[in-house]
Short mmCIF file of C-alpha atoms and ligand atoms in Angstrom, two decimals:
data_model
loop_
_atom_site.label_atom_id
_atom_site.label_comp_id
_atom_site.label_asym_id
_atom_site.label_seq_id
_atom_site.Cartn_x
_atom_site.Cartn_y
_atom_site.Cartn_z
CA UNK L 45 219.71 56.89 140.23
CA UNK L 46 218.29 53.69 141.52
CA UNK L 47 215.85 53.81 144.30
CA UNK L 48 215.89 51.29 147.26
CA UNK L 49 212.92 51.13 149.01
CA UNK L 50 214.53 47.76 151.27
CA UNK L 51 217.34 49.83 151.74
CA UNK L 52 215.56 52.92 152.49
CA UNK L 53 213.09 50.89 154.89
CA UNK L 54 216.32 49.14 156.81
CA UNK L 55 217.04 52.63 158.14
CA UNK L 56 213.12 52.62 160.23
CA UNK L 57 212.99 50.73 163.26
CA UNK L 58 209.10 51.78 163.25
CA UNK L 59 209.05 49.17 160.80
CA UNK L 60 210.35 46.73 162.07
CA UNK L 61 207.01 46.73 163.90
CA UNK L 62 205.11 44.86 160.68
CA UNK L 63 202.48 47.66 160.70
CA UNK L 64 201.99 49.23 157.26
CA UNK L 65 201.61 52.73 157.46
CA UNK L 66 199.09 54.50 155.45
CA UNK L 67 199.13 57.36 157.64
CA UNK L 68 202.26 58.96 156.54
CA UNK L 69 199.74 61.80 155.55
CA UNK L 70 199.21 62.77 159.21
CA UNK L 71 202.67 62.05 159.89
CA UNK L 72 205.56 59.76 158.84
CA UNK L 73 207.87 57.51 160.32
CA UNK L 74 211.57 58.61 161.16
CA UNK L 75 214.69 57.19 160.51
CA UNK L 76 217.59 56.34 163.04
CA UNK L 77 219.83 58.59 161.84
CA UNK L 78 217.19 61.37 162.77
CA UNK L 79 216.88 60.03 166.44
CA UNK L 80 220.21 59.86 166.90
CA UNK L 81 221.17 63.65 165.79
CA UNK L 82 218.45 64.84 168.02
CA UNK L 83 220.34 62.78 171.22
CA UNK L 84 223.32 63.94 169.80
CA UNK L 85 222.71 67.57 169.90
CA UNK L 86 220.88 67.75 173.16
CA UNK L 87 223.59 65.66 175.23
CA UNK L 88 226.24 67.90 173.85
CA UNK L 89 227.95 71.16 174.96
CA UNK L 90 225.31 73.32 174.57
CA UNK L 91 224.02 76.84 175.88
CA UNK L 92 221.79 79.35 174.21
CA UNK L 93 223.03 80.76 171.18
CA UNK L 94 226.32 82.92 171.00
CA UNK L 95 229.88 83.20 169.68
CA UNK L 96 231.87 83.05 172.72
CA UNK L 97 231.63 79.29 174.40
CA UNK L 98 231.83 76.24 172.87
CA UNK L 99 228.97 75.45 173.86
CA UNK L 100 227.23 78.97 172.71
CA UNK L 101 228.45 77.92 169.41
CA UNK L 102 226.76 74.57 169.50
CA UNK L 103 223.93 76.04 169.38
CA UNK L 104 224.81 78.71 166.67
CA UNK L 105 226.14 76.45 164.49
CA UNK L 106 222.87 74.07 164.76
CA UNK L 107 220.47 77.38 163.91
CA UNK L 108 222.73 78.63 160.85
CA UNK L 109 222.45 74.71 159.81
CA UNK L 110 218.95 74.27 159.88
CA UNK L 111 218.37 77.75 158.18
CA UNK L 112 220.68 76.52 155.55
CA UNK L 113 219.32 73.10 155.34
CA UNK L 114 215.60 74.24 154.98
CA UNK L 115 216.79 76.54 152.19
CA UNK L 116 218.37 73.59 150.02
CA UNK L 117 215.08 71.61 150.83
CA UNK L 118 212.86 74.27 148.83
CA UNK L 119 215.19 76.67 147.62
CA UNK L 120 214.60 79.30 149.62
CA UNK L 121 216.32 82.35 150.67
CA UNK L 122 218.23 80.62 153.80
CA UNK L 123 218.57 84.04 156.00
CA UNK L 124 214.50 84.48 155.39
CA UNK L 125 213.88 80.81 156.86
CA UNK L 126 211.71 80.69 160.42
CA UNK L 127 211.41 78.26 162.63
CA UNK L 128 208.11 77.49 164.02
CA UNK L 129 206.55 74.45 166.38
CA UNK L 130 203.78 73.24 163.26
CA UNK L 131 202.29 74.76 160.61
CA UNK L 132 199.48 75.92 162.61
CA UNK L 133 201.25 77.90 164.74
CA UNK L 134 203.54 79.63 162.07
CA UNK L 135 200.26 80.55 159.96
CA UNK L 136 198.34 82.11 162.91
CA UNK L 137 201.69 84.14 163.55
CA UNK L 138 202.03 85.43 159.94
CA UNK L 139 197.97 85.72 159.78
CA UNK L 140 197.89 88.28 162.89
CA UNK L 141 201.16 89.84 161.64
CA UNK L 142 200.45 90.46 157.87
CA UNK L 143 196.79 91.87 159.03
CA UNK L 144 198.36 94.45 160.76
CA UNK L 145 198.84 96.45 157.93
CA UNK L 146 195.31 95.09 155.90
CA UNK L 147 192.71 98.07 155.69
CA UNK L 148 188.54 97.54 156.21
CA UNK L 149 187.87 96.85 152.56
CA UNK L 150 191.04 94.84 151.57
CA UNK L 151 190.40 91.63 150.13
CA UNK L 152 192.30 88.09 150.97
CA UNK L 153 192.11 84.82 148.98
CA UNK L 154 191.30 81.09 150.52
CA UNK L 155 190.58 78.05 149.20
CA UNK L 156 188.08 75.06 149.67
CA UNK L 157 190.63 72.69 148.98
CA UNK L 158 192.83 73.65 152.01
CA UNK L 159 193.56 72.13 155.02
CA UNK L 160 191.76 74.91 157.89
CA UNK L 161 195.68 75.95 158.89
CA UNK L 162 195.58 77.61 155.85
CA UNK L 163 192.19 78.92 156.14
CA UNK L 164 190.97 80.00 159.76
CA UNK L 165 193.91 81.75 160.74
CA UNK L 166 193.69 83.56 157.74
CA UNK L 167 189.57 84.49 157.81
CA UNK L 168 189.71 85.45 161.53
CA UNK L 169 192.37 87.70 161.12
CA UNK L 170 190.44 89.46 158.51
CA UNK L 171 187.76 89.78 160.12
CA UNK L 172 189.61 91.29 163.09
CA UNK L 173 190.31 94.21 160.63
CA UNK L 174 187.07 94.52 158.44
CA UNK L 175 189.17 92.71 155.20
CA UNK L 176 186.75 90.72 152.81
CA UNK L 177 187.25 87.18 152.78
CA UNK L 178 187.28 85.25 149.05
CA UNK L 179 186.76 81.97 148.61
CA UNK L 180 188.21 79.92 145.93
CA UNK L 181 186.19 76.61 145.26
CA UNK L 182 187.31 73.30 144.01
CA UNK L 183 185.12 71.99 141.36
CA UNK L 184 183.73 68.37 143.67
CA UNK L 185 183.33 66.57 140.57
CA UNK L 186 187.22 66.94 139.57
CA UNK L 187 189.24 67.63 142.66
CA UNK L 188 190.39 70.37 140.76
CA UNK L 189 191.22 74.00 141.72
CA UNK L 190 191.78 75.81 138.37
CA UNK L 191 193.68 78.69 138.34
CA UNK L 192 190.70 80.55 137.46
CA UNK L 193 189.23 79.84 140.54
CA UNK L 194 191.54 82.20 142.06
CA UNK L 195 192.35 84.39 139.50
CA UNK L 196 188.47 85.43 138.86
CA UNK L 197 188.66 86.68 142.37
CA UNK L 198 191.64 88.75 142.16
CA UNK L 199 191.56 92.17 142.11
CA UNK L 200 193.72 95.50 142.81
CA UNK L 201 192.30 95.03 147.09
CA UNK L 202 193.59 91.89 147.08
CA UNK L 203 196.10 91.83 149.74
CA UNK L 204 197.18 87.74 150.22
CA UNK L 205 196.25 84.81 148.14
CA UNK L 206 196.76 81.08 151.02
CA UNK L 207 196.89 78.18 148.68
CA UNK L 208 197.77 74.87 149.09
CA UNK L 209 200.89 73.34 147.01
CA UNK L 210 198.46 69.64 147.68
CA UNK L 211 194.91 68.83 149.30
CA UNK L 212 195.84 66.53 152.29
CA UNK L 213 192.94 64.30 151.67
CA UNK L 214 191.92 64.69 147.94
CA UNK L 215 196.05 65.18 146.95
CA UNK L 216 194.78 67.72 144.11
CA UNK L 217 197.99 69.62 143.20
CA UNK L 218 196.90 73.24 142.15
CA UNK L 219 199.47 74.83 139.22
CA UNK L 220 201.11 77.00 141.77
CA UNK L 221 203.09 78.43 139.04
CA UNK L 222 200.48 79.60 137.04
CA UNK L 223 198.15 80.95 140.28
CA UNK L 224 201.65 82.88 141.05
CA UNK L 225 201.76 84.32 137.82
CA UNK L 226 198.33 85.61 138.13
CA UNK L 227 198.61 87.03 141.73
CA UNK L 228 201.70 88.69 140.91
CA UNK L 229 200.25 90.49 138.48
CA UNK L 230 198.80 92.03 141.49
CA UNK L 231 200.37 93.58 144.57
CA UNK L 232 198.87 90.65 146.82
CA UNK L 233 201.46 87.92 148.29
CA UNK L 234 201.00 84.20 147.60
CA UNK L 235 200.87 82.14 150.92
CA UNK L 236 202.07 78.25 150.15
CA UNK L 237 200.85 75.30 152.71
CA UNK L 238 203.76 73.07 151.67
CA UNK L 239 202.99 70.57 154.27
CA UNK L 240 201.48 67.53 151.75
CA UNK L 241 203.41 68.45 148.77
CA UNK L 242 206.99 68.07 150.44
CA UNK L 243 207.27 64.81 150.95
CA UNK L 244 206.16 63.93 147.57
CA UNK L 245 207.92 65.85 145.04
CA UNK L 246 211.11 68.21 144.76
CA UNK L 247 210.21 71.50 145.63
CA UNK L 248 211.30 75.07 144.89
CA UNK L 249 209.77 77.57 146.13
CA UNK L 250 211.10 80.07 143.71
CA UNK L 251 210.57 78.59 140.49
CA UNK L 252 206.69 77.87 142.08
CA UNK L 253 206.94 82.00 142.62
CA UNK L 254 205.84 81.86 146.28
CA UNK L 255 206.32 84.59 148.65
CA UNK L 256 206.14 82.00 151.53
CA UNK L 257 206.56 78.30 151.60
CA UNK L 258 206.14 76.41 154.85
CA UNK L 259 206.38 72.95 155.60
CA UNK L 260 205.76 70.37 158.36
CA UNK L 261 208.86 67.90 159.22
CA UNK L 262 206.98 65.63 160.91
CA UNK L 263 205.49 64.34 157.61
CA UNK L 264 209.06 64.14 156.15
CA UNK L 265 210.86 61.83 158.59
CA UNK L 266 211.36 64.33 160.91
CA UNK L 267 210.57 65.76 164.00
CA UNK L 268 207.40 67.43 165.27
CA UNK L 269 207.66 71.01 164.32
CA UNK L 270 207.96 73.38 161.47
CA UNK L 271 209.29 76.09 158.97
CA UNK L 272 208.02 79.01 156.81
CA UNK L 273 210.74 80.64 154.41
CA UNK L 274 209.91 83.85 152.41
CA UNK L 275 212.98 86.43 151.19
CA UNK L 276 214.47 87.96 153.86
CA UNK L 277 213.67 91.09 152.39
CA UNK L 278 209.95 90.97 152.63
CA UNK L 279 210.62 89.67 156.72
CA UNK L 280 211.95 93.01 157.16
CA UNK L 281 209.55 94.75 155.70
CA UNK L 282 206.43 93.17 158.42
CA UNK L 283 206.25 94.66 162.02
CA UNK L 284 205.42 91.39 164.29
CA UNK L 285 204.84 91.85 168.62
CA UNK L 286 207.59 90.61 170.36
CA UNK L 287 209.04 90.76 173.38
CA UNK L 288 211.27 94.33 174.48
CA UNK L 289 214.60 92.90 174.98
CA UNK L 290 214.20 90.32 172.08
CA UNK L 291 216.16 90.81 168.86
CA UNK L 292 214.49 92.92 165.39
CA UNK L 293 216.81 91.14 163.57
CA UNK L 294 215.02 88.67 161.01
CA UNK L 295 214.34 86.52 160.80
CA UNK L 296 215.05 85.70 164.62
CA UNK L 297 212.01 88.15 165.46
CA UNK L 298 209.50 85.53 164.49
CA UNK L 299 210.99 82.82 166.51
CA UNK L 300 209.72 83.28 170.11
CA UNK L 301 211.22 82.03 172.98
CA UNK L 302 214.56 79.74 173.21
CA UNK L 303 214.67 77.85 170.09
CA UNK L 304 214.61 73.93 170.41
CA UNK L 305 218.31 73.01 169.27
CA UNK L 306 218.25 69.36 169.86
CA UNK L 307 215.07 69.65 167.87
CA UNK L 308 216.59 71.84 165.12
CA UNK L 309 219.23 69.51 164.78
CA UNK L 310 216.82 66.74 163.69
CA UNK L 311 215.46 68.69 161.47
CA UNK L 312 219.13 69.11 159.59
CA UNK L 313 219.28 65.43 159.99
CA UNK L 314 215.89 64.73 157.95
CA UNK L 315 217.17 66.84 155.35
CA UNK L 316 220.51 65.05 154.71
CA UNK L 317 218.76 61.73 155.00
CA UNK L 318 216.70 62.79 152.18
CA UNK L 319 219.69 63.97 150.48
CA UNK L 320 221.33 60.31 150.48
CA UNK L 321 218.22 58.67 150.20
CA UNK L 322 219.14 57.68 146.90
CA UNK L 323 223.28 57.83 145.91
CA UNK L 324 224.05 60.62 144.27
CA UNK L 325 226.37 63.16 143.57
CA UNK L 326 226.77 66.96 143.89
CA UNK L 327 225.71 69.94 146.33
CA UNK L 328 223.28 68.84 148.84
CA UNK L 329 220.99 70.91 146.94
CA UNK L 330 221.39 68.78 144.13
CA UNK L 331 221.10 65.26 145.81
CA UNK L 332 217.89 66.59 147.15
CA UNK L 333 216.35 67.10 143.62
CA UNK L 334 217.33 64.32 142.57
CA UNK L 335 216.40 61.79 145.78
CA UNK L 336 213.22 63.36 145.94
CA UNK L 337 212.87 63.06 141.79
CA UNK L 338 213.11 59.30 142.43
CA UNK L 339 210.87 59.05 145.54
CA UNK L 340 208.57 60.46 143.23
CA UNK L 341 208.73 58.57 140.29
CA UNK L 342 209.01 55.36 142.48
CA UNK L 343 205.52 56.17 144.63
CA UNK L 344 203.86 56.99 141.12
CA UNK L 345 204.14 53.75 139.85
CA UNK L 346 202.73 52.20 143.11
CA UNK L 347 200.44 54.48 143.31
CA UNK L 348 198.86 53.53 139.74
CA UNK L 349 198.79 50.03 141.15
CA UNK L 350 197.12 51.00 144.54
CA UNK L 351 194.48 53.34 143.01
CA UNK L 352 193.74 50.34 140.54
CA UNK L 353 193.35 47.58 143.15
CA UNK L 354 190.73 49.79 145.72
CA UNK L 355 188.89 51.24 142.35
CA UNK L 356 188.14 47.37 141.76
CA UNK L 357 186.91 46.89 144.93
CA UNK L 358 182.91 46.57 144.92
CA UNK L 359 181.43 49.46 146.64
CA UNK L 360 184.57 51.67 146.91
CA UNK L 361 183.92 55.55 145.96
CA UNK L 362 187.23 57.30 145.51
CA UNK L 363 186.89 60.92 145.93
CA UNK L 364 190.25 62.57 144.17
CA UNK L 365 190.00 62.88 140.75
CA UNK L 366 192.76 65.54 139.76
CA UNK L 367 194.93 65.38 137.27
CA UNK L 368 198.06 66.47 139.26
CA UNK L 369 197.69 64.39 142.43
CA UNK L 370 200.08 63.28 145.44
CA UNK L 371 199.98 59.55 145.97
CA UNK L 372 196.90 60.17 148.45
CA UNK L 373 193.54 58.19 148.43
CA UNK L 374 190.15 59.76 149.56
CA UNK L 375 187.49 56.79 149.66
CA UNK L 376 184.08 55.42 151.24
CA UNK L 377 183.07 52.03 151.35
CA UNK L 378 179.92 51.60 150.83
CA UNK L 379 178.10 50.41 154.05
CA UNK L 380 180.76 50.67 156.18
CA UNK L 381 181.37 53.90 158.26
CA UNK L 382 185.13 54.97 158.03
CA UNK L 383 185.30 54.53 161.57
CA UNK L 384 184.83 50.98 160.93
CA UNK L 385 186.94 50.30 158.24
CA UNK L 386 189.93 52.33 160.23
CA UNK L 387 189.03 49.62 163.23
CA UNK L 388 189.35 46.73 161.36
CA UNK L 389 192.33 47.68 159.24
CA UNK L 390 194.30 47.95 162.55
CA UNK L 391 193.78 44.91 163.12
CA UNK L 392 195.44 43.72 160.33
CA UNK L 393 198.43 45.77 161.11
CA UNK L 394 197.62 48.37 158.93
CA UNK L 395 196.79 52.00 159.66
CA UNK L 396 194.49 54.31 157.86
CA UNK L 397 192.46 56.60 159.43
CA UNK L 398 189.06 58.12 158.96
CA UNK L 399 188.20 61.79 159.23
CA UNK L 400 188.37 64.81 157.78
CA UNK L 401 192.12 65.45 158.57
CA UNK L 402 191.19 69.36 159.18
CA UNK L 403 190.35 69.43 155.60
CA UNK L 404 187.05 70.51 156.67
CA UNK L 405 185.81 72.66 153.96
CA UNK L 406 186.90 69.44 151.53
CA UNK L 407 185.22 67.04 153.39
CA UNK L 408 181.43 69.46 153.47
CA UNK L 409 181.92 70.23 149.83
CA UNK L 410 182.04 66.67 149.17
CA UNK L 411 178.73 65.67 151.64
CA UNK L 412 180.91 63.86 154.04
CA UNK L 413 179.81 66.29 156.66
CA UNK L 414 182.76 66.46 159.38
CA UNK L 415 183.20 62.90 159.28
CA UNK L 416 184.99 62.68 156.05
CA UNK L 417 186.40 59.35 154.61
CA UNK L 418 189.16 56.98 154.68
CA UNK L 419 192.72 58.10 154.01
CA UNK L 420 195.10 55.77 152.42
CA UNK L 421 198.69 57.44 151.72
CA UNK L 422 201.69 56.71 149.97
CA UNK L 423 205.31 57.38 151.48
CA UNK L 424 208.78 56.68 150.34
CA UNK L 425 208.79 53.34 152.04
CA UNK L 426 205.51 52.07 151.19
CA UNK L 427 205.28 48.44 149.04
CA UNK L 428 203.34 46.81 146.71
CA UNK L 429 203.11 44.32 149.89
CA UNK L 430 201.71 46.84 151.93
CA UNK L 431 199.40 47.78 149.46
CA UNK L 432 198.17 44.04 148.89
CA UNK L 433 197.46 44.20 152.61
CA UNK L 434 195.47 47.08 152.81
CA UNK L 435 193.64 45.77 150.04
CA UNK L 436 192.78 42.55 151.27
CA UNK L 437 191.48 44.05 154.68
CA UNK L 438 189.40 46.30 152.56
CA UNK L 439 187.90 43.10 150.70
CA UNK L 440 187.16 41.25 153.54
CA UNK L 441 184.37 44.32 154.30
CA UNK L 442 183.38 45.22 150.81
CA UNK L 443 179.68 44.27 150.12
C1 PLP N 180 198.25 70.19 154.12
C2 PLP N 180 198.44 70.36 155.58
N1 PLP N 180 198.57 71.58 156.09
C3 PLP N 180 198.76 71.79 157.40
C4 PLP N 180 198.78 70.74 158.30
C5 PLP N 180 198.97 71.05 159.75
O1 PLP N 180 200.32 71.03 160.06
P1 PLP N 180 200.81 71.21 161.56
O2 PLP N 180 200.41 69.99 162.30
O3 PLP N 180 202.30 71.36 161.45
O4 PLP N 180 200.15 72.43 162.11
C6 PLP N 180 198.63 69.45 157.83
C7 PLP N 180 198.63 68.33 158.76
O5 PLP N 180 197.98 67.33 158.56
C8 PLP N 180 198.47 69.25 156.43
O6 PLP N 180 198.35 68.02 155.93
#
């Protein structure tokens, strides 16, 4: 498998711009292929879902698609994959739903290290019902969240564990395996924010032993919206509000409203872009693995070189320290609020924000208040030029 980052970069008109995009944290650029699926799909014969018209099939077709799809992203159950408009949005659903049947007394699981999707939603819907909230800290000199941080909590009340597969400032990567193992030894379910770890690694969601995975495809070439995938099975099991004349089926009861089709579409199209990122051979399933295996391996190495340039750079503190990390960069420089340093970056053509990208318990822990730091962050078409770039800018205001 060889990867082709010029190749891979021909396919984004956004960068044919000459900005060099740090911010593929918050959200990454998307290929043509992607654009044109979604004008495709929406210009089309198409009505709202159905087996009778051609055009009621459009629409079928482009649901069962993306359900599919999704499922050979992660490996997930494709019959217990949801569609949702972000992450947000899916976890406040599933929060309010899953609390419905939580008991004053009954314990939940969240982390420091989260991004507050995978928090809030979580803590106000147990307080709705009387449920304890547990927090799981990140040690601030490591980045790390040991498995004992959660497991120590753990107990026969505990009802969900919400973990993070990656921190989407500090790019810690938790053992999700090994917290599954733990929590399953319990009757509590394991609640995955996928939304960092997708677009940096090949996932599946079984092996990793999550009840639910969700993911964001905005930060994966895609469009701006969501999914959530647990066993259709368990779907069945939860009792969401919906609307009267709306379907029970699952796992169509958790998608409110018409679904976005055009939108759907573009979300199949992300999905077999990353499949031929990088030529291969085999199921879809398997050319995902293996593109994403190489996307990997290929940010890695420029990672190493990007960490090593800032860490050089007088005054630079780096705050992700983890052993297991995404190609993500947490920093201060000293004297200069991040603010600043996001200002004159941009004028250089090259963005990285400063804040505490909703990782708000992260950025307290660390003393960065609400403010946070700069956020400097790999993607699948970053180069060593960008990174020489970004570097230089952050020279120019080093002390
Ligand atoms: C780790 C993580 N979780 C959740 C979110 C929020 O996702 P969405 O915008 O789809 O609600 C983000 C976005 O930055 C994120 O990085």
């Amino acid at each position: 498998m060889t990867y082709d980052v010029e190749k891979i970069r021909a396919d984004f008109p956004a960068l044919k711009s000459g900005l060099a995009f740090f911010d593929g944290p918050g959200g990454s650029q998307v290929p043509t292929q992607v654009g044109a699926a979604i004008a495709a799909a929406i210009t089309q014969p198409i009505s709202n879902r159905g087996v009778t018209t051609l055009s009621e099939k459009n629409a079928e077709e482009i649901v069962l698609g993306f359900r599919q799809a999704v499922g050979d992203l992660i490996n997930a159950d494709p019959a217990g994959v949801v569609y949702g408009r972000s992450w947000t949005q899916i976890t406040y659903d599933f929060s309010r739903t899953l609390a419905k049947s939580w008991k004053p007394g009954d314990e939940i699981i969240v982390t420091t290290l989260d991004h507050d999707s995978n928090i809030r939603p979580w803590v106000q819907a147990a307080e709705a019902v009387g449920a304890v909230v547990r927090w799981a800290k990140f040690d601030t000199a490591t980045g790390e969240l040991p498995t004992s941080a959660i497991s120590d909590l753990l107990n026969d009340k505990t009802r969900l564990v919400a973990v993070t597969g990656a921190g989407n400032t500090l790019g810690t990567r938790p053992n999700i395996q090994e917290i599954s193992q733990a929590v399953h030894k319990t009757s509590a379910l394991l609640y995955i924010d996928g939304v960092h770890l997708t677009p940096h690694t090949p996932i599946d969601m079984q092996a990793m032993g999550a009840d639910f995975f969700g993911l964001s495809f905005y930060k994966i070439f895609g469009p701006h919206c969501a999914a959530i995938a647990a066993k259709l099975e368990l779907l069945k099991t939860l009792n969401n509000d919906k609307l009267l004349p709306s379907t029970s089926e699952s796992p169509e009861r958790f998608e409110f409203g018409t679904l976005p089709y055009e939108i759907m579409a573009g979300c199949t199209a992300t999905i077999d872009y990353i499949a031929n990122m990088v030529d291969g051979s085999g199921s879809r399933r398997q050319r995902i693995v293996n593109s994403m295996a190489a996307a990997e391996k290929y940010e890695e190495d420029l990672f190493e070189y990007m960490e090593s340039e800032i860490k050089a750079i007088p005054g630079v503190t780096l705050y992700g320290h983890a052993e297991n990390r995404t190609p993500t960069l947490y920093f201060n420089l000293k004297g200069v609020a991040g603010a600043e340093v996001h200002k004159h970056l941009a004028g250089l053509k090259v963005n990285a924000p400063a804040s505490n990208f909703y990782a708000l318990e992260v950025s307290r822990a660390l003393g960065l208040g609400d403010t946070g730091a700069v956020r400097a962050g790999l993607a699948p078409y970053s180069t060593k030029e960008d990174v020489d770039r970004l570097v230089a800018g952050l020279r120019q205001l080093a002390k």
